[in-house]
Short mmCIF file of C-alpha atoms and ligand atoms in Angstrom, two decimals:
data_model
loop_
_atom_site.label_atom_id
_atom_site.label_comp_id
_atom_site.label_asym_id
_atom_site.label_seq_id
_atom_site.Cartn_x
_atom_site.Cartn_y
_atom_site.Cartn_z
CA MET A 985 -17.85 -63.67 24.29
CA GLY A 986 -18.36 -62.63 27.84
CA GLY A 987 -15.88 -59.71 28.00
CA PRO A 988 -17.16 -56.12 28.05
CA VAL A 989 -17.85 -54.36 24.74
CA LYS A 990 -15.52 -51.40 24.36
CA VAL A 991 -15.30 -48.44 22.02
CA ARG A 992 -12.07 -46.72 21.05
CA ILE A 993 -10.92 -44.00 18.67
CA ASP A 994 -7.73 -44.51 16.73
CA PRO A 995 -5.94 -41.15 17.17
CA GLU A 996 -3.86 -41.78 14.04
CA ILE A 997 -7.01 -41.92 11.92
CA CYS A 998 -9.23 -39.38 13.71
CA GLN A 999 -9.14 -35.92 12.08
CA GLY A 1000 -11.44 -34.22 14.54
CA GLN A 1001 -14.50 -34.31 12.29
CA GLY A 1002 -16.53 -34.07 15.46
CA ARG A 1003 -19.43 -36.29 14.52
CA CYS A 1004 -18.92 -38.68 17.44
CA PHE A 1005 -19.11 -36.18 20.29
CA SER A 1006 -22.07 -34.39 18.71
CA ILE A 1007 -24.08 -37.57 18.29
CA ALA A 1008 -23.06 -39.30 21.54
CA PRO A 1009 -21.76 -36.68 23.98
CA GLY A 1010 -22.05 -39.16 26.87
CA ILE A 1011 -19.60 -41.55 25.22
CA PHE A 1012 -17.21 -39.21 23.42
CA ASP A 1013 -15.59 -35.89 24.21
CA PHE A 1014 -12.99 -33.71 22.48
CA ASP A 1015 -9.47 -32.58 23.36
CA ASP A 1016 -7.87 -29.13 23.03
CA LEU A 1017 -7.27 -29.63 19.33
CA GLY A 1018 -10.85 -30.74 18.72
CA ASN A 1019 -10.02 -34.40 18.17
CA GLY A 1020 -12.42 -37.04 19.44
CA VAL A 1021 -11.64 -38.93 22.65
CA VAL A 1022 -13.51 -41.69 24.44
CA ILE A 1023 -14.80 -40.83 27.92
CA GLY A 1024 -13.48 -43.19 30.62
CA ASP A 1025 -12.36 -46.65 29.52
CA GLY A 1026 -14.91 -46.90 26.74
CA THR A 1027 -16.95 -49.76 28.19
CA LEU A 1028 -20.37 -49.84 26.57
CA THR A 1029 -23.59 -51.10 28.11
CA SER A 1030 -26.61 -52.46 26.32
CA ASP A 1031 -28.01 -48.92 26.65
CA THR A 1032 -25.08 -47.12 25.05
CA LEU A 1033 -24.02 -49.66 22.43
CA GLU A 1034 -26.55 -48.56 19.86
CA LEU A 1035 -25.62 -44.89 20.18
CA ALA A 1036 -21.94 -45.74 19.90
CA ARG A 1037 -22.72 -47.68 16.71
CA LEU A 1038 -24.60 -44.69 15.31
CA ALA A 1039 -21.59 -42.46 16.00
CA GLN A 1040 -19.33 -45.06 14.41
CA SER A 1041 -21.44 -45.15 11.26
CA ASN A 1042 -21.20 -41.36 10.97
CA CYS A 1043 -17.44 -40.98 11.36
CA PRO A 1044 -16.16 -39.96 7.92
CA GLU A 1045 -12.66 -41.19 8.73
CA HIS A 1046 -13.66 -44.66 9.98
CA ALA A 1047 -11.69 -43.91 13.15
CA ILE A 1048 -14.08 -45.51 15.68
CA PHE A 1049 -13.76 -49.16 16.62
CA ILE A 1050 -16.14 -51.24 18.73
CA GLU A 1051 -14.61 -54.43 20.05
CA GLU A 1052 -15.55 -57.25 22.37
CA MET B 878 -14.49 -5.87 -11.96
CA SER B 879 -17.48 -7.86 -13.24
CA ASP B 880 -16.71 -6.57 -16.74
CA ILE B 881 -13.42 -8.41 -16.66
CA VAL B 882 -15.15 -11.61 -15.60
CA ASP B 883 -17.85 -11.37 -18.24
CA GLU B 884 -15.21 -10.86 -20.85
CA SER B 885 -13.13 -13.81 -19.74
CA MET B 886 -16.23 -16.05 -19.69
CA ALA B 887 -17.30 -14.86 -23.13
CA HIS B 888 -14.04 -16.06 -24.64
CA LYS B 889 -14.47 -19.58 -23.39
CA VAL B 890 -15.21 -22.43 -25.72
CA PRO B 891 -18.35 -24.23 -24.52
CA VAL B 892 -17.77 -27.77 -23.31
CA GLN B 893 -18.86 -30.45 -25.81
CA ASP B 894 -17.99 -33.51 -23.76
CA PHE B 895 -17.30 -33.39 -20.03
CA THR B 896 -15.44 -36.72 -20.11
CA SER B 897 -12.55 -35.29 -22.12
CA ASP B 898 -12.96 -31.54 -21.72
CA TRP B 899 -14.46 -30.79 -18.29
CA ASP B 900 -14.67 -27.23 -17.08
CA HIS B 901 -16.11 -26.46 -13.68
CA THR B 902 -16.89 -22.90 -14.77
CA ASP B 903 -19.06 -24.02 -17.69
CA PRO B 904 -22.56 -22.56 -17.17
CA ARG B 905 -24.19 -26.01 -17.19
CA TRP B 906 -21.88 -27.18 -14.39
CA VAL B 907 -22.37 -23.97 -12.43
CA ASN B 908 -26.16 -24.17 -12.63
CA ASP B 909 -26.63 -27.88 -12.00
CA PRO B 910 -23.51 -30.06 -11.78
CA TYR B 911 -25.18 -33.18 -10.37
CA PRO B 912 -26.43 -34.77 -13.62
CA ILE B 913 -23.00 -34.16 -15.17
CA TRP B 914 -21.25 -35.93 -12.28
CA GLU B 915 -23.70 -38.80 -12.34
CA ASP B 916 -23.14 -39.31 -16.04
CA LEU B 917 -19.35 -39.18 -15.59
CA ARG B 918 -19.45 -41.64 -12.69
CA GLU B 919 -21.22 -44.13 -14.94
CA ARG B 920 -19.32 -43.57 -18.17
CA CYS B 921 -15.89 -42.28 -17.24
CA PRO B 922 -15.20 -42.03 -13.52
CA VAL B 923 -11.97 -40.08 -14.00
CA ALA B 924 -12.72 -37.31 -16.48
CA HIS B 925 -9.93 -35.39 -18.19
CA THR B 926 -9.43 -31.87 -19.53
CA GLU B 927 -6.76 -29.97 -21.40
CA ARG B 928 -8.03 -26.71 -19.91
CA TYR B 929 -6.09 -24.98 -17.11
CA GLY B 930 -2.93 -26.67 -18.32
CA GLY B 931 -4.39 -30.18 -17.99
CA GLY B 932 -6.27 -31.96 -15.24
CA TRP B 933 -8.42 -34.81 -13.98
CA PHE B 934 -11.74 -35.08 -12.22
CA PRO B 935 -12.44 -38.31 -10.30
CA THR B 936 -16.11 -38.72 -9.40
CA THR B 937 -16.42 -41.62 -6.97
CA HIS B 938 -16.16 -41.49 -3.18
CA GLU B 939 -13.48 -44.17 -3.22
CA MET B 940 -11.26 -42.16 -5.54
CA VAL B 941 -11.79 -38.84 -3.78
CA SER B 942 -11.00 -40.47 -0.45
CA SER B 943 -7.88 -42.15 -1.74
CA ILE B 944 -6.52 -38.91 -3.20
CA ALA B 945 -7.32 -36.91 -0.07
CA ASN B 946 -5.40 -39.50 1.95
CA ASP B 947 -2.44 -39.75 -0.42
CA THR B 948 -0.27 -36.71 0.25
CA GLU B 949 2.72 -38.38 -1.34
CA HIS B 950 1.40 -38.48 -4.90
CA PHE B 951 -0.84 -35.42 -4.65
CA THR B 952 0.47 -32.10 -3.35
CA SER B 953 -1.66 -29.31 -1.87
CA ARG B 954 0.75 -26.64 -3.10
CA MET B 955 -2.18 -25.17 -5.01
CA VAL B 956 -5.77 -26.00 -4.12
CA VAL B 957 -7.65 -23.64 -6.41
CA VAL B 958 -7.52 -24.42 -10.13
CA VAL B 959 -6.11 -21.44 -12.05
CA ASN B 960 -4.38 -21.09 -15.39
CA ASN B 961 -0.93 -20.51 -13.98
CA LYS B 962 0.53 -23.22 -11.75
CA TYR B 963 3.67 -21.20 -11.01
CA PRO B 964 2.47 -17.68 -10.18
CA PRO B 965 5.09 -14.96 -9.64
CA ASN B 966 4.76 -15.05 -5.84
CA PHE B 967 4.94 -18.84 -5.82
CA ILE B 968 5.97 -20.49 -2.53
CA PRO B 969 6.99 -24.13 -2.97
CA ALA B 970 5.75 -27.22 -1.12
CA PRO B 971 5.68 -28.16 1.70
CA ILE B 972 4.67 -24.67 2.93
CA GLY B 973 2.78 -23.04 0.06
CA GLY B 974 1.13 -19.64 0.05
CA ALA B 975 -1.57 -20.17 2.69
CA PRO B 976 -0.56 -22.67 5.37
CA PRO B 977 -1.90 -25.17 6.32
CA ILE B 978 -4.23 -25.63 3.34
CA THR B 979 -1.38 -25.27 0.83
CA SER B 980 1.06 -27.29 2.95
CA ASP B 981 2.18 -30.89 2.67
CA PRO B 982 3.62 -33.10 5.40
CA PRO B 983 5.67 -32.69 7.48
CA PHE B 984 5.17 -28.91 7.64
CA HIS B 985 1.40 -29.21 7.39
CA SER B 986 0.80 -30.50 10.91
CA ILE B 987 2.89 -27.69 12.41
CA ALA B 988 0.83 -25.02 10.67
CA ARG B 989 -2.41 -26.83 11.44
CA ARG B 990 -1.74 -27.31 15.15
CA VAL B 991 -1.21 -23.57 15.45
CA ILE B 992 -4.81 -22.80 14.50
CA LEU B 993 -6.67 -25.90 15.72
CA PRO B 994 -7.14 -24.76 19.35
CA ALA B 995 -8.88 -21.56 18.23
CA PHE B 996 -11.43 -23.62 16.28
CA ALA B 997 -11.96 -26.44 18.78
CA PRO B 998 -15.52 -26.88 20.08
CA GLY B 999 -14.90 -25.00 23.34
CA PRO B 1000 -14.00 -21.56 21.97
CA VAL B 1001 -16.30 -21.96 18.99
CA ASN B 1002 -19.40 -22.80 21.02
CA ALA B 1003 -18.83 -19.65 23.06
CA LEU B 1004 -19.62 -17.66 19.89
CA GLU B 1005 -23.20 -18.90 19.68
CA PRO B 1006 -24.94 -15.90 21.31
CA GLN B 1007 -22.99 -13.51 19.12
CA ILE B 1008 -23.92 -15.43 15.96
CA ARG B 1009 -27.56 -15.49 16.99
CA ALA B 1010 -27.52 -11.73 17.55
CA LEU B 1011 -25.90 -11.17 14.16
CA CYS B 1012 -28.59 -13.27 12.44
CA ASN B 1013 -31.31 -11.32 14.18
CA LYS B 1014 -29.79 -7.99 13.26
CA HIS B 1015 -30.20 -8.90 9.59
CA LEU B 1016 -33.59 -10.55 10.07
CA ASP B 1017 -34.85 -7.37 11.75
CA GLN B 1018 -33.97 -5.46 8.60
CA MET B 1019 -35.86 -7.99 6.46
CA ALA B 1020 -38.94 -8.12 8.66
CA GLY B 1021 -42.16 -6.75 7.22
CA HIS B 1022 -41.09 -7.20 3.58
CA GLU B 1023 -42.92 -9.63 1.33
CA PHE B 1024 -39.87 -10.04 -0.92
CA VAL B 1025 -36.42 -10.59 0.54
CA ASP B 1026 -33.19 -12.09 -0.74
CA GLY B 1027 -31.99 -15.05 1.31
CA GLY B 1028 -28.47 -14.63 -0.05
CA MET B 1029 -27.89 -10.91 -0.48
CA ASP B 1030 -29.89 -9.80 2.59
CA TYR B 1031 -28.91 -12.65 4.91
CA ALA B 1032 -26.54 -15.55 4.16
CA GLN B 1033 -23.68 -13.38 2.91
CA PHE B 1034 -23.55 -11.31 6.09
CA ILE B 1035 -23.26 -14.06 8.70
CA PRO B 1036 -19.77 -15.53 8.10
CA PRO B 1037 -17.86 -12.26 7.56
CA GLY B 1038 -19.32 -10.84 10.74
CA VAL B 1039 -18.10 -13.85 12.72
CA ILE B 1040 -14.65 -14.05 11.13
CA SER B 1041 -13.89 -10.36 11.35
CA THR B 1042 -14.61 -10.43 15.08
CA MET B 1043 -12.39 -13.50 15.50
CA LEU B 1044 -9.51 -11.83 13.65
CA GLY B 1045 -10.14 -8.52 15.39
CA PHE B 1046 -10.90 -6.45 12.28
CA PRO B 1047 -13.26 -3.48 12.33
CA PRO B 1048 -16.83 -4.69 11.60
CA GLU B 1049 -17.32 -1.91 9.08
CA ASP B 1050 -14.76 -3.69 6.85
CA ASP B 1051 -17.11 -6.59 6.05
CA GLU B 1052 -17.57 -5.27 2.52
CA ILE B 1053 -13.80 -5.37 1.91
CA PHE B 1054 -13.71 -9.02 3.04
CA ARG B 1055 -16.34 -10.08 0.57
CA ASP B 1056 -14.43 -8.43 -2.26
CA ILE B 1057 -11.29 -10.28 -1.24
CA VAL B 1058 -13.08 -13.60 -1.18
CA HIS B 1059 -14.71 -12.95 -4.51
CA LEU B 1060 -11.34 -12.10 -5.99
CA VAL B 1061 -9.60 -15.23 -4.84
CA LEU B 1062 -12.32 -17.75 -5.57
CA ASP B 1063 -14.55 -16.44 -8.33
CA LEU B 1064 -12.11 -14.90 -10.76
CA ILE B 1065 -9.97 -17.95 -11.28
CA ASP B 1066 -9.99 -17.93 -15.02
CA LEU B 1067 -8.39 -14.55 -15.54
CA PRO B 1068 -4.90 -14.39 -17.02
CA SER B 1069 -2.41 -13.97 -14.17
CA GLU B 1070 -1.28 -10.53 -15.36
CA VAL B 1071 -4.87 -9.31 -14.88
CA ARG B 1072 -5.48 -11.29 -11.72
CA GLY B 1073 -2.21 -10.43 -9.93
CA PRO B 1074 -2.72 -6.68 -9.46
CA LEU B 1075 -6.26 -7.26 -8.20
CA PHE B 1076 -4.71 -8.77 -5.07
CA GLU B 1077 -2.82 -5.62 -4.09
CA PRO B 1078 -5.60 -3.98 -2.07
CA MET B 1079 -5.87 -7.18 -0.07
CA SER B 1080 -2.17 -7.29 0.80
CA GLU B 1081 -2.32 -3.65 1.77
CA TYR B 1082 -5.29 -4.27 4.00
CA PHE B 1083 -3.62 -7.18 5.77
CA THR B 1084 -0.37 -5.26 6.18
CA LYS B 1085 -2.33 -2.49 7.86
CA GLN B 1086 -4.12 -4.89 10.20
CA ILE B 1087 -0.94 -6.77 11.13
CA ASP B 1088 0.92 -3.53 11.84
CA ASP B 1089 -1.95 -2.33 13.97
CA HIS B 1090 -1.97 -5.61 15.92
CA ILE B 1091 1.79 -5.47 16.47
CA GLU B 1092 1.41 -1.98 17.92
CA ASN B 1093 -1.77 -2.73 19.84
CA PRO B 1094 -1.89 -6.45 20.69
CA ARG B 1095 -5.32 -7.64 21.76
CA ASP B 1096 -7.20 -10.77 22.59
CA ASP B 1097 -7.97 -12.01 19.07
CA LEU B 1098 -6.76 -14.48 16.50
CA THR B 1099 -4.44 -12.03 14.72
CA SER B 1100 -2.53 -11.21 17.91
CA TYR B 1101 -2.48 -14.90 18.79
CA LEU B 1102 -0.90 -15.79 15.42
CA LEU B 1103 1.66 -13.01 15.74
CA ASN B 1104 2.76 -14.17 19.18
CA VAL B 1105 2.38 -17.94 19.13
CA GLU B 1106 5.70 -19.79 19.27
CA VAL B 1107 6.46 -22.95 17.36
CA GLY B 1108 9.70 -24.64 18.36
CA GLY B 1109 10.72 -21.55 20.34
CA ARG B 1110 10.24 -19.14 17.41
CA LYS B 1111 7.43 -16.86 16.35
CA LEU B 1112 5.86 -17.48 12.95
CA GLU B 1113 7.21 -15.64 9.93
CA ARG B 1114 5.09 -12.61 9.12
CA GLN B 1115 4.41 -14.11 5.70
CA HIS B 1116 3.06 -17.26 7.37
CA VAL B 1117 0.76 -15.18 9.60
CA ALA B 1118 -0.54 -13.22 6.62
CA GLY B 1119 -1.08 -16.42 4.61
CA THR B 1120 -3.03 -18.06 7.42
CA MET B 1121 -5.18 -14.95 7.85
CA VAL B 1122 -6.03 -14.91 4.16
CA LEU B 1123 -6.83 -18.60 4.38
CA ILE B 1124 -9.18 -18.14 7.33
CA LEU B 1125 -10.98 -15.34 5.53
CA VAL B 1126 -11.28 -17.15 2.26
CA ALA B 1127 -12.04 -20.56 3.73
CA GLY B 1128 -14.47 -19.23 6.29
CA ILE B 1129 -16.66 -16.82 4.38
CA ASP B 1130 -17.68 -17.95 0.92
CA THR B 1131 -18.03 -21.55 2.05
CA THR B 1132 -20.39 -21.02 4.96
CA TRP B 1133 -22.35 -18.33 3.09
CA SER B 1134 -22.88 -20.88 0.32
CA ALA B 1135 -23.96 -23.57 2.77
CA ILE B 1136 -26.49 -21.29 4.48
CA GLY B 1137 -27.79 -20.14 1.09
CA SER B 1138 -28.21 -23.69 -0.21
CA ALA B 1139 -30.12 -24.71 2.89
CA ILE B 1140 -32.52 -21.78 2.49
CA TRP B 1141 -32.84 -22.53 -1.23
CA HIS B 1142 -33.77 -26.13 -0.41
CA LEU B 1143 -36.33 -25.15 2.23
CA ALA B 1144 -37.92 -22.63 -0.15
CA ARG B 1145 -38.55 -25.47 -2.60
CA HIS B 1146 -39.51 -28.17 -0.10
CA PRO B 1147 -42.30 -26.93 2.18
CA GLU B 1148 -42.59 -30.40 3.74
CA ASP B 1149 -38.99 -30.25 5.01
CA LEU B 1150 -39.45 -26.66 6.12
CA ALA B 1151 -42.58 -27.54 8.11
CA ARG B 1152 -40.83 -30.51 9.67
CA LEU B 1153 -37.92 -28.39 10.91
CA VAL B 1154 -40.24 -25.64 12.16
CA ASN B 1155 -42.20 -28.24 14.15
CA GLU B 1156 -39.22 -30.34 15.25
CA PRO B 1157 -36.32 -27.93 15.75
CA GLU B 1158 -34.35 -30.65 17.56
CA LEU B 1159 -33.97 -32.27 14.12
CA ILE B 1160 -32.02 -29.30 12.75
CA PRO B 1161 -28.53 -30.65 13.67
CA VAL B 1162 -29.32 -33.86 11.76
CA ALA B 1163 -30.70 -31.86 8.83
CA VAL B 1164 -27.54 -29.70 8.84
CA GLU B 1165 -25.49 -32.82 8.04
CA GLU B 1166 -27.81 -33.67 5.16
CA PHE B 1167 -27.62 -30.09 3.84
CA LEU B 1168 -23.84 -30.44 4.00
CA ARG B 1169 -23.88 -33.78 2.19
CA PHE B 1170 -26.40 -32.92 -0.48
CA TYR B 1171 -25.26 -29.38 -1.23
CA ALA B 1172 -21.61 -29.65 -0.20
CA PRO B 1173 -20.25 -26.28 -1.27
CA VAL B 1174 -16.52 -26.97 -1.44
CA THR B 1175 -14.47 -28.66 -4.16
CA MET B 1176 -10.72 -28.62 -3.62
CA ALA B 1177 -7.79 -29.32 -5.93
CA ARG B 1178 -4.41 -31.01 -5.83
CA LEU B 1179 -1.43 -31.08 -8.19
CA VAL B 1180 0.05 -34.41 -9.18
CA ALA B 1181 3.46 -34.56 -7.46
CA GLU B 1182 5.21 -36.96 -9.87
CA ASP B 1183 3.98 -38.97 -12.87
CA TYR B 1184 1.58 -41.49 -11.41
CA GLU B 1185 -0.95 -44.00 -12.67
CA PHE B 1186 -4.25 -43.59 -10.83
CA PHE B 1187 -7.07 -46.10 -11.51
CA GLY B 1188 -5.50 -46.68 -14.92
CA CYS B 1189 -5.13 -42.98 -15.76
CA PRO B 1190 -1.66 -41.73 -16.72
CA MET B 1191 -1.39 -38.65 -14.53
CA LYS B 1192 1.57 -36.38 -15.22
CA LYS B 1193 3.50 -34.23 -12.76
CA ASP B 1194 1.74 -30.88 -12.28
CA ASP B 1195 -1.59 -32.04 -13.73
CA TRP B 1196 -4.53 -30.68 -11.75
CA VAL B 1197 -6.80 -33.01 -9.86
CA LEU B 1198 -10.16 -31.50 -9.02
CA LEU B 1199 -11.08 -33.06 -5.70
CA GLY B 1200 -14.86 -33.28 -5.74
CA PHE B 1201 -16.06 -33.81 -2.18
CA PRO B 1202 -19.55 -32.77 -3.40
CA ALA B 1203 -19.43 -35.47 -6.09
CA ALA B 1204 -18.24 -38.06 -3.56
CA ASN B 1205 -21.26 -37.17 -1.42
CA ARG B 1206 -23.61 -38.20 -4.23
CA ASP B 1207 -21.95 -41.54 -4.97
CA PRO B 1208 -24.57 -44.31 -4.69
CA LYS B 1209 -21.84 -46.77 -3.68
CA ALA B 1210 -21.19 -44.71 -0.54
CA PHE B 1211 -24.70 -43.53 0.39
CA ALA B 1212 -28.08 -45.22 0.30
CA ASP B 1213 -30.46 -43.21 -1.91
CA ALA B 1214 -27.56 -40.88 -2.63
CA ASP B 1215 -29.59 -38.66 -4.96
CA ARG B 1216 -32.41 -38.13 -2.47
CA PHE B 1217 -32.38 -35.42 0.19
CA ILE B 1218 -33.52 -37.12 3.39
CA VAL B 1219 -34.02 -34.50 6.08
CA ASP B 1220 -33.64 -37.00 8.96
CA ARG B 1221 -30.92 -39.19 7.43
CA ALA B 1222 -29.37 -40.83 10.50
CA VAL B 1223 -26.30 -42.46 8.97
CA ASN B 1224 -24.37 -39.82 7.09
CA ARG B 1225 -20.64 -40.23 6.65
CA HIS B 1226 -20.42 -37.29 4.28
CA ALA B 1227 -17.18 -35.70 3.13
CA ALA B 1228 -18.29 -32.05 2.87
CA PHE B 1229 -15.43 -30.95 5.12
CA GLY B 1230 -12.87 -33.04 3.29
CA LEU B 1231 -11.11 -36.21 4.37
CA GLY B 1232 -7.70 -36.89 5.84
CA ILE B 1233 -5.15 -34.45 7.21
CA HIS B 1234 -6.65 -31.31 5.63
CA ARG B 1235 -10.09 -31.86 7.17
CA CYS B 1236 -11.69 -28.45 7.55
CA VAL B 1237 -10.31 -26.70 10.61
CA GLY B 1238 -13.44 -24.55 10.72
CA SER B 1239 -15.98 -27.39 10.67
CA ASN B 1240 -17.20 -26.80 14.23
CA LEU B 1241 -17.68 -23.12 13.48
CA ALA B 1242 -19.31 -23.79 10.12
CA ARG B 1243 -21.78 -26.24 11.66
CA LEU B 1244 -22.64 -23.77 14.41
CA GLU B 1245 -23.19 -20.92 11.96
CA LEU B 1246 -25.29 -23.10 9.70
CA ARG B 1247 -27.46 -24.41 12.52
CA VAL B 1248 -28.02 -21.02 14.13
CA ALA B 1249 -28.63 -19.28 10.79
CA ILE B 1250 -31.30 -21.84 9.88
CA GLU B 1251 -32.88 -21.83 13.34
CA GLU B 1252 -33.23 -18.06 13.38
CA PHE B 1253 -34.39 -17.80 9.77
CA ILE B 1254 -37.19 -20.34 10.05
CA THR B 1255 -38.27 -19.05 13.46
CA ARG B 1256 -38.70 -15.62 11.91
CA PHE B 1257 -40.08 -16.87 8.58
CA PRO B 1258 -41.79 -20.24 9.08
CA ARG B 1259 -43.16 -20.19 5.52
CA PHE B 1260 -41.46 -18.93 2.38
CA GLU B 1261 -40.94 -19.88 -1.25
CA LEU B 1262 -38.80 -18.87 -4.21
CA ALA B 1263 -40.03 -15.58 -5.64
CA GLU B 1264 -38.85 -16.45 -9.15
CA SER B 1265 -36.95 -19.66 -9.67
CA ASP B 1266 -35.16 -18.29 -12.75
CA ALA B 1267 -33.70 -15.44 -10.74
CA VAL B 1268 -31.49 -17.64 -8.55
CA THR B 1269 -27.81 -17.35 -9.50
CA TRP B 1270 -24.98 -19.68 -8.45
CA ALA B 1271 -21.40 -18.84 -7.63
CA PRO B 1272 -19.05 -20.29 -10.22
CA GLY B 1273 -15.82 -22.03 -9.33
CA GLN B 1274 -14.88 -24.35 -6.51
CA VAL B 1275 -17.21 -22.94 -3.89
CA ARG B 1276 -20.80 -23.38 -4.99
CA GLY B 1277 -23.88 -21.82 -3.50
CA PRO B 1278 -26.71 -19.42 -4.41
CA ARG B 1279 -25.86 -15.75 -4.65
CA GLN B 1280 -29.12 -14.03 -5.69
CA LEU B 1281 -31.86 -15.89 -3.84
CA PRO B 1282 -35.13 -13.93 -4.13
CA LEU B 1283 -37.79 -15.23 -1.75
CA ARG B 1284 -41.43 -14.48 -1.09
CA ILE B 1285 -42.34 -14.60 2.59
CA LEU B 1286 -45.71 -16.31 3.02
CA PRO B 1287 -48.22 -15.37 5.71
C1 HEM C 2667 -19.80 -25.07 5.32
C2 HEM C 2667 -18.67 -24.45 5.39
C3 HEM C 2667 -17.33 -25.04 5.06
C4 HEM C 2667 -17.01 -26.09 4.23
C5 HEM C 2667 -17.96 -26.97 3.42
C6 HEM C 2667 -15.57 -26.25 4.26
C7 HEM C 2667 -14.87 -27.22 3.56
C8 HEM C 2667 -13.53 -27.44 3.64
C9 HEM C 2667 -12.83 -28.50 2.96
C10 HEM C 2667 -13.47 -29.50 2.01
C11 HEM C 2667 -11.52 -28.44 3.34
C12 HEM C 2667 -10.44 -29.42 2.92
C13 HEM C 2667 -9.40 -28.81 2.06
C14 HEM C 2667 -8.53 -29.81 1.35
O1 HEM C 2667 -8.71 -31.03 1.45
O2 HEM C 2667 -7.64 -29.34 0.64
C15 HEM C 2667 -11.39 -27.33 4.23
C16 HEM C 2667 -10.21 -26.90 4.81
C17 HEM C 2667 -10.10 -25.83 5.65
N1 HEM C 2667 -11.13 -25.03 6.10
FE1 HEM C 2667 -13.09 -25.23 5.68
N2 HEM C 2667 -15.04 -25.32 5.10
C18 HEM C 2667 -16.08 -24.56 5.62
C19 HEM C 2667 -15.98 -23.53 6.53
C20 HEM C 2667 -14.80 -23.12 7.12
C21 HEM C 2667 -14.69 -22.10 8.13
C22 HEM C 2667 -15.85 -21.36 8.77
C23 HEM C 2667 -13.35 -21.96 8.40
C24 HEM C 2667 -12.63 -21.07 9.36
C25 HEM C 2667 -12.99 -19.96 9.78
C26 HEM C 2667 -12.64 -22.90 7.58
C27 HEM C 2667 -11.27 -23.07 7.59
C28 HEM C 2667 -10.59 -24.08 6.93
C29 HEM C 2667 -9.15 -24.25 7.02
C30 HEM C 2667 -8.18 -23.40 7.82
C31 HEM C 2667 -8.84 -25.36 6.21
C32 HEM C 2667 -7.45 -25.95 5.95
C33 HEM C 2667 -7.18 -27.12 6.81
C34 HEM C 2667 -5.88 -27.82 6.48
O3 HEM C 2667 -5.37 -27.68 5.37
O4 HEM C 2667 -5.36 -28.52 7.37
N3 HEM C 2667 -13.55 -23.59 6.81
N4 HEM C 2667 -12.64 -26.73 4.42
S1 SF4 C 2668 -16.22 -38.51 14.25
FE1 SF4 C 2668 -14.38 -39.66 13.75
S2 SF4 C 2668 -12.92 -38.21 12.96
FE2 SF4 C 2668 -14.53 -37.16 14.03
S3 SF4 C 2668 -13.79 -36.69 16.02
FE3 SF4 C 2668 -15.00 -38.51 16.10
S4 SF4 C 2668 -13.55 -40.12 15.72
FE4 SF4 C 2668 -12.53 -38.29 15.13
#
């Protein structure tokens, strides 16, 4: 409780399926190899949380984690 | 060439029971595999066959995912089911004949990293105007006709045009590409002594292109592969040739099939067509549902060592047909799995595979699919199947419509 909600991508699990940065380009970006990366430190606001959850539920590799 | 195929099909014994004798080239499977998979998933989730030297077909998402992620027990040395598991030009694991798709760890990631940058979103997105122009070139030729073929006049031309430019091959060679692809993917059930020699024109063609690129290096993927250094050394010529074949084969038939299936769906579902015409911003979401529902690509693995999988006694060198399309229809993994929902928001589909072999070309494939649909329905906002019986489907591990006769409606 209380701490910021953060999103992260586990680079060991991510295979660059690209769903996250297509669905939520403000939250995720891609690196030179096309793998997903989180923009900034991944802190989510009440405005971006829902979109981050949608991206999470579309990642075929289950590589996206949202933690408090 | 089609004579040889017809003959080889004619000699096949029809499948009586898919649980113990599956064959993915059986006409029933080719024409409509979904009821077969559904039945198997309920009765016998890991089907078996003695054909092709023995193999298994797991039908649930959980099983497909666990095999795709288990490179220890399942090797990618061969990913297309054929009769001969040790062809004469056989290259062993972990490299295989067409890196990285035929490679296992640890070599796999080396071969994969080499090509990933070329297919990352940045360079791929830059191709959009060119893809749009290519679509319109073919649409211009179709304009004004009441009857067109969505496959033969359109879908089949888009991917080869894009790939040949990427590799730096002359555009007038598109026809040769399609023959190569057909050879590798459609004619799987020929005896190897018939199949082998059919590959010679392809090797000759690639030799010619590689030689030409060595003499005249240019800014394309072929020159990049010839010059890129891994651990301070250039790639073996054989590795370059294998990767080029892979990019051709993996990039053409697959995307052509995906575009064709999307058009086939829209021809039969005017409500979805109207929705996309009126709400084009929905097309990227619909693309994911096209990919889930009509996933064109089934891969294969070989069992590395004897291994018991979900109670099945798999033997070394048994085939495993890796049905990403079947996984995409598993009701345990998707709500209303057997319904096409054009605006499905949550869609964790596996059309591009799972795990380390995830399709390198997925960004490109998605772009081609989106642009091809956008341009087609902008030009033809209303169309239907001209004759539903006339639609033919590609047999084998890449499935999509080939003949797709359409009537353009006013
Ligand atoms: C809709 C179109 C496409 C679909 C459905 C598709 C599907 C797949 C699948 C399922 C795999 C996984 C293979 C495995 O697990 O053994 C794969 C791998 C691959 N695909 Fe695609 N593909 C498509 C288009 C493309 C395009 C356009 C290209 C490139 C031009 C491409 C290049 C590759 C490569 C190089 C691999 C091997 C990756 C590796 O082994 O690490 N694909 N594709
Ligand atoms: S959707 Fe998942 S696998 Fe794909 S890039 Fe994002 S985190 Fe990686």
